[in-house]
Amino acid sequence: MIVRSLSDVPAVEWGSGTSHRLLTEADGMGFTVCETLVRRGTSSGLQYLGHLEACYCIGGSGEVVTTEGVRHKIKTGTIYALDQHDAHHLLASDDEDLLLVSVFSPALRGDEKHPVSPHG
């Protein structure tokens, strides 16, 4: 059994926020779970080519924007899944941080930075 709290893992700075990687490849679960903070007012072009990602909003608000320009509002209780290694822009609202639980498959090592999308 693995029991771990946010204070047990360092924050990884990724440019527009921080990510606490609560489960990583070393844990042998086959996936990673992170608490991801996206700072208010930021916009990030992102894409993971080697991992699928799902993000569940647990606080704040923002938008995820496809490469075609389709905008999806993100607020507490919303999930979005990048099931095709989708390039996207992630925007936090101007007045509050966006807080997500992010799940990656396969698992991250834990020290990766969010790669900038070639479309972004």
JSON list of C-alpha atoms in Angstrom, two decimals:
[
{"chain": "A", "resi": 1, "resn": "MET", "atom": "CA", "xyz": [0.00, 0.00, 0.00]},
{"chain": "A", "resi": 2, "resn": "ILE", "atom": "CA", "xyz": [1.19, 3.49, -0.81]},
{"chain": "A", "resi": 3, "resn": "VAL", "atom": "CA", "xyz": [0.14, 6.36, 1.43]},
{"chain": "A", "resi": 4, "resn": "ARG", "atom": "CA", "xyz": [1.51, 9.79, 0.59]},
{"chain": "A", "resi": 5, "resn": "SER", "atom": "CA", "xyz": [0.47, 13.40, 1.15]},
{"chain": "A", "resi": 6, "resn": "LEU", "atom": "CA", "xyz": [1.11, 16.54, -0.84]},
{"chain": "A", "resi": 7, "resn": "SER", "atom": "CA", "xyz": [3.72, 17.65, 1.69]},
{"chain": "A", "resi": 8, "resn": "ASP", "atom": "CA", "xyz": [5.70, 14.44, 1.03]},
{"chain": "A", "resi": 9, "resn": "VAL", "atom": "CA", "xyz": [6.58, 15.32, -2.58]},
{"chain": "A", "resi": 10, "resn": "PRO", "atom": "CA", "xyz": [8.34, 18.36, -4.02]},
{"chain": "A", "resi": 11, "resn": "ALA", "atom": "CA", "xyz": [6.54, 20.72, -6.39]},
{"chain": "A", "resi": 12, "resn": "VAL", "atom": "CA", "xyz": [7.84, 20.58, -9.96]},
{"chain": "A", "resi": 13, "resn": "GLU", "atom": "CA", "xyz": [7.75, 24.04, -11.57]},
{"chain": "A", "resi": 14, "resn": "TRP", "atom": "CA", "xyz": [6.56, 23.77, -15.18]},
{"chain": "A", "resi": 15, "resn": "GLY", "atom": "CA", "xyz": [6.37, 27.40, -16.26]},
{"chain": "A", "resi": 16, "resn": "SER", "atom": "CA", "xyz": [2.72, 28.34, -15.65]},
{"chain": "A", "resi": 17, "resn": "GLY", "atom": "CA", "xyz": [2.39, 26.58, -12.32]},
{"chain": "A", "resi": 18, "resn": "THR", "atom": "CA", "xyz": [3.44, 23.62, -10.24]},
{"chain": "A", "resi": 19, "resn": "SER", "atom": "CA", "xyz": [2.82, 19.90, -10.25]},
{"chain": "A", "resi": 20, "resn": "HIS", "atom": "CA", "xyz": [3.06, 17.60, -7.23]},
{"chain": "A", "resi": 21, "resn": "ARG", "atom": "CA", "xyz": [3.61, 14.08, -8.61]},
{"chain": "A", "resi": 22, "resn": "LEU", "atom": "CA", "xyz": [1.96, 11.93, -5.96]},
{"chain": "A", "resi": 23, "resn": "LEU", "atom": "CA", "xyz": [2.42, 8.63, -7.82]},
{"chain": "A", "resi": 24, "resn": "THR", "atom": "CA", "xyz": [5.23, 8.10, -10.34]},
{"chain": "A", "resi": 25, "resn": "GLU", "atom": "CA", "xyz": [6.82, 5.35, -12.38]},
{"chain": "A", "resi": 26, "resn": "ALA", "atom": "CA", "xyz": [8.88, 4.26, -9.37]},
{"chain": "A", "resi": 27, "resn": "ASP", "atom": "CA", "xyz": [5.68, 3.30, -7.54]},
{"chain": "A", "resi": 28, "resn": "GLY", "atom": "CA", "xyz": [4.95, 0.57, -10.11]},
{"chain": "A", "resi": 29, "resn": "MET", "atom": "CA", "xyz": [1.26, 1.43, -10.59]},
{"chain": "A", "resi": 30, "resn": "GLY", "atom": "CA", "xyz": [1.53, 2.06, -14.35]},
{"chain": "A", "resi": 31, "resn": "PHE", "atom": "CA", "xyz": [0.10, 5.58, -14.10]},
{"chain": "A", "resi": 32, "resn": "THR", "atom": "CA", "xyz": [0.85, 8.91, -12.43]},
{"chain": "A", "resi": 33, "resn": "VAL", "atom": "CA", "xyz": [-1.42, 11.05, -10.28]},
{"chain": "A", "resi": 34, "resn": "CYS", "atom": "CA", "xyz": [-0.57, 14.73, -9.78]},
{"chain": "A", "resi": 35, "resn": "GLU", "atom": "CA", "xyz": [-2.03, 17.79, -8.17]},
{"chain": "A", "resi": 36, "resn": "THR", "atom": "CA", "xyz": [-1.45, 20.51, -10.77]},
{"chain": "A", "resi": 37, "resn": "LEU", "atom": "CA", "xyz": [-1.73, 24.22, -10.08]},
{"chain": "A", "resi": 38, "resn": "VAL", "atom": "CA", "xyz": [-2.11, 26.55, -13.07]},
{"chain": "A", "resi": 39, "resn": "ARG", "atom": "CA", "xyz": [-1.45, 30.15, -12.08]},
{"chain": "A", "resi": 40, "resn": "ARG", "atom": "CA", "xyz": [-4.17, 32.72, -12.70]},
{"chain": "A", "resi": 41, "resn": "GLY", "atom": "CA", "xyz": [-3.89, 34.64, -15.97]},
{"chain": "A", "resi": 42, "resn": "THR", "atom": "CA", "xyz": [-1.54, 32.16, -17.66]},
{"chain": "A", "resi": 43, "resn": "SER", "atom": "CA", "xyz": [-1.85, 30.50, -21.05]},
{"chain": "A", "resi": 44, "resn": "SER", "atom": "CA", "xyz": [0.22, 27.45, -21.94]},
{"chain": "A", "resi": 45, "resn": "GLY", "atom": "CA", "xyz": [0.50, 25.56, -25.22]},
{"chain": "A", "resi": 46, "resn": "LEU", "atom": "CA", "xyz": [0.93, 21.91, -24.19]},
{"chain": "A", "resi": 47, "resn": "GLN", "atom": "CA", "xyz": [1.16, 18.42, -25.66]},
{"chain": "A", "resi": 48, "resn": "TYR", "atom": "CA", "xyz": [2.32, 15.06, -24.35]},
{"chain": "A", "resi": 49, "resn": "LEU", "atom": "CA", "xyz": [3.24, 12.72, -27.20]},
{"chain": "A", "resi": 50, "resn": "GLY", "atom": "CA", "xyz": [4.30, 9.84, -24.95]},
{"chain": "A", "resi": 51, "resn": "HIS", "atom": "CA", "xyz": [1.46, 9.94, -22.41]},
{"chain": "A", "resi": 52, "resn": "LEU", "atom": "CA", "xyz": [-2.31, 10.11, -22.32]},
{"chain": "A", "resi": 53, "resn": "GLU", "atom": "CA", "xyz": [-3.63, 12.61, -19.78]},
{"chain": "A", "resi": 54, "resn": "ALA", "atom": "CA", "xyz": [-6.91, 13.27, -17.99]},
{"chain": "A", "resi": 55, "resn": "CYS", "atom": "CA", "xyz": [-7.45, 16.33, -15.79]},
{"chain": "A", "resi": 56, "resn": "TYR", "atom": "CA", "xyz": [-10.22, 16.77, -13.22]},
{"chain": "A", "resi": 57, "resn": "CYS", "atom": "CA", "xyz": [-10.80, 20.29, -11.91]},
{"chain": "A", "resi": 58, "resn": "ILE", "atom": "CA", "xyz": [-11.02, 20.52, -8.12]},
{"chain": "A", "resi": 59, "resn": "GLY", "atom": "CA", "xyz": [-10.80, 24.31, -7.86]},
{"chain": "A", "resi": 60, "resn": "GLY", "atom": "CA", "xyz": [-10.76, 27.54, -9.79]},
{"chain": "A", "resi": 61, "resn": "SER", "atom": "CA", "xyz": [-11.67, 27.95, -13.43]},
{"chain": "A", "resi": 62, "resn": "GLY", "atom": "CA", "xyz": [-10.23, 28.32, -16.90]},
{"chain": "A", "resi": 63, "resn": "GLU", "atom": "CA", "xyz": [-10.44, 26.95, -20.41]},
{"chain": "A", "resi": 64, "resn": "VAL", "atom": "CA", "xyz": [-8.87, 24.27, -22.55]},
{"chain": "A", "resi": 65, "resn": "VAL", "atom": "CA", "xyz": [-8.64, 25.23, -26.23]},
{"chain": "A", "resi": 66, "resn": "THR", "atom": "CA", "xyz": [-8.13, 22.79, -29.11]},
{"chain": "A", "resi": 67, "resn": "THR", "atom": "CA", "xyz": [-5.80, 23.46, -32.04]},
{"chain": "A", "resi": 68, "resn": "GLU", "atom": "CA", "xyz": [-8.96, 24.15, -34.08]},
{"chain": "A", "resi": 69, "resn": "GLY", "atom": "CA", "xyz": [-9.86, 26.95, -31.64]},
{"chain": "A", "resi": 70, "resn": "VAL", "atom": "CA", "xyz": [-12.74, 25.16, -29.89]},
{"chain": "A", "resi": 71, "resn": "ARG", "atom": "CA", "xyz": [-12.94, 26.48, -26.34]},
{"chain": "A", "resi": 72, "resn": "HIS", "atom": "CA", "xyz": [-14.13, 24.36, -23.41]},
{"chain": "A", "resi": 73, "resn": "LYS", "atom": "CA", "xyz": [-14.86, 25.98, -20.04]},
{"chain": "A", "resi": 74, "resn": "ILE", "atom": "CA", "xyz": [-13.21, 24.27, -17.08]},
{"chain": "A", "resi": 75, "resn": "LYS", "atom": "CA", "xyz": [-14.63, 24.69, -13.58]},
{"chain": "A", "resi": 76, "resn": "THR", "atom": "CA", "xyz": [-14.83, 22.60, -10.43]},
{"chain": "A", "resi": 77, "resn": "GLY", "atom": "CA", "xyz": [-16.29, 19.20, -11.33]},
{"chain": "A", "resi": 78, "resn": "THR", "atom": "CA", "xyz": [-15.17, 19.23, -14.99]},
{"chain": "A", "resi": 79, "resn": "ILE", "atom": "CA", "xyz": [-12.89, 16.58, -16.48]},
{"chain": "A", "resi": 80, "resn": "TYR", "atom": "CA", "xyz": [-11.09, 16.74, -19.81]},
{"chain": "A", "resi": 81, "resn": "ALA", "atom": "CA", "xyz": [-9.15, 13.86, -21.34]},
{"chain": "A", "resi": 82, "resn": "LEU", "atom": "CA", "xyz": [-6.43, 14.18, -23.97]},
{"chain": "A", "resi": 83, "resn": "ASP", "atom": "CA", "xyz": [-7.09, 10.76, -25.46]},
{"chain": "A", "resi": 84, "resn": "GLN", "atom": "CA", "xyz": [-5.32, 11.44, -28.79]},
{"chain": "A", "resi": 85, "resn": "HIS", "atom": "CA", "xyz": [-2.16, 13.08, -27.40]},
{"chain": "A", "resi": 86, "resn": "ASP", "atom": "CA", "xyz": [-3.99, 16.32, -28.23]},
{"chain": "A", "resi": 87, "resn": "ALA", "atom": "CA", "xyz": [-2.08, 19.57, -28.56]},
{"chain": "A", "resi": 88, "resn": "HIS", "atom": "CA", "xyz": [-3.99, 22.22, -26.60]},
{"chain": "A", "resi": 89, "resn": "HIS", "atom": "CA", "xyz": [-3.82, 25.52, -24.77]},
{"chain": "A", "resi": 90, "resn": "LEU", "atom": "CA", "xyz": [-4.62, 25.57, -21.09]},
{"chain": "A", "resi": 91, "resn": "LEU", "atom": "CA", "xyz": [-5.76, 28.92, -19.72]},
{"chain": "A", "resi": 92, "resn": "ALA", "atom": "CA", "xyz": [-6.41, 29.81, -16.10]},
{"chain": "A", "resi": 93, "resn": "SER", "atom": "CA", "xyz": [-8.93, 32.56, -15.47]},
{"chain": "A", "resi": 94, "resn": "ASP", "atom": "CA", "xyz": [-7.60, 36.04, -14.75]},
{"chain": "A", "resi": 95, "resn": "ASP", "atom": "CA", "xyz": [-8.97, 36.13, -11.20]},
{"chain": "A", "resi": 96, "resn": "GLU", "atom": "CA", "xyz": [-8.14, 32.69, -9.75]},
{"chain": "A", "resi": 97, "resn": "ASP", "atom": "CA", "xyz": [-5.72, 29.79, -10.03]},
{"chain": "A", "resi": 98, "resn": "LEU", "atom": "CA", "xyz": [-6.89, 26.57, -11.68]},
{"chain": "A", "resi": 99, "resn": "LEU", "atom": "CA", "xyz": [-6.37, 23.43, -9.58]},
{"chain": "A", "resi": 100, "resn": "LEU", "atom": "CA", "xyz": [-6.43, 20.03, -11.28]},
{"chain": "A", "resi": 101, "resn": "VAL", "atom": "CA", "xyz": [-5.93, 16.38, -10.43]},
{"chain": "A", "resi": 102, "resn": "SER", "atom": "CA", "xyz": [-3.99, 15.06, -13.45]},
{"chain": "A", "resi": 103, "resn": "VAL", "atom": "CA", "xyz": [-3.57, 11.39, -14.33]},
{"chain": "A", "resi": 104, "resn": "PHE", "atom": "CA", "xyz": [-0.96, 10.23, -16.86]},
{"chain": "A", "resi": 105, "resn": "SER", "atom": "CA", "xyz": [-0.57, 6.87, -18.58]},
{"chain": "A", "resi": 106, "resn": "PRO", "atom": "CA", "xyz": [1.99, 5.44, -18.84]},
{"chain": "A", "resi": 107, "resn": "ALA", "atom": "CA", "xyz": [3.48, 6.76, -15.62]},
{"chain": "A", "resi": 108, "resn": "LEU", "atom": "CA", "xyz": [5.81, 9.76, -15.50]},
{"chain": "A", "resi": 109, "resn": "ARG", "atom": "CA", "xyz": [9.28, 9.46, -13.98]},
{"chain": "A", "resi": 110, "resn": "GLY", "atom": "CA", "xyz": [8.31, 12.50, -11.94]},
{"chain": "A", "resi": 111, "resn": "ASP", "atom": "CA", "xyz": [10.84, 15.11, -13.02]},
{"chain": "A", "resi": 112, "resn": "GLU", "atom": "CA", "xyz": [9.41, 15.91, -16.46]},
{"chain": "A", "resi": 113, "resn": "LYS", "atom": "CA", "xyz": [8.40, 19.42, -17.45]},
{"chain": "A", "resi": 114, "resn": "HIS", "atom": "CA", "xyz": [5.24, 20.05, -19.48]},
{"chain": "A", "resi": 115, "resn": "PRO", "atom": "CA", "xyz": [6.46, 20.17, -23.09]},
{"chain": "A", "resi": 116, "resn": "VAL", "atom": "CA", "xyz": [5.32, 23.13, -25.14]},
{"chain": "A", "resi": 117, "resn": "SER", "atom": "CA", "xyz": [3.04, 22.18, -28.01]},
{"chain": "A", "resi": 118, "resn": "PRO", "atom": "CA", "xyz": [4.43, 22.62, -31.53]},
{"chain": "A", "resi": 119, "resn": "HIS", "atom": "CA", "xyz": [1.01, 24.14, -32.31]},
{"chain": "A", "resi": 120, "resn": "GLY", "atom": "CA", "xyz": [1.18, 26.57, -29.51]}
]
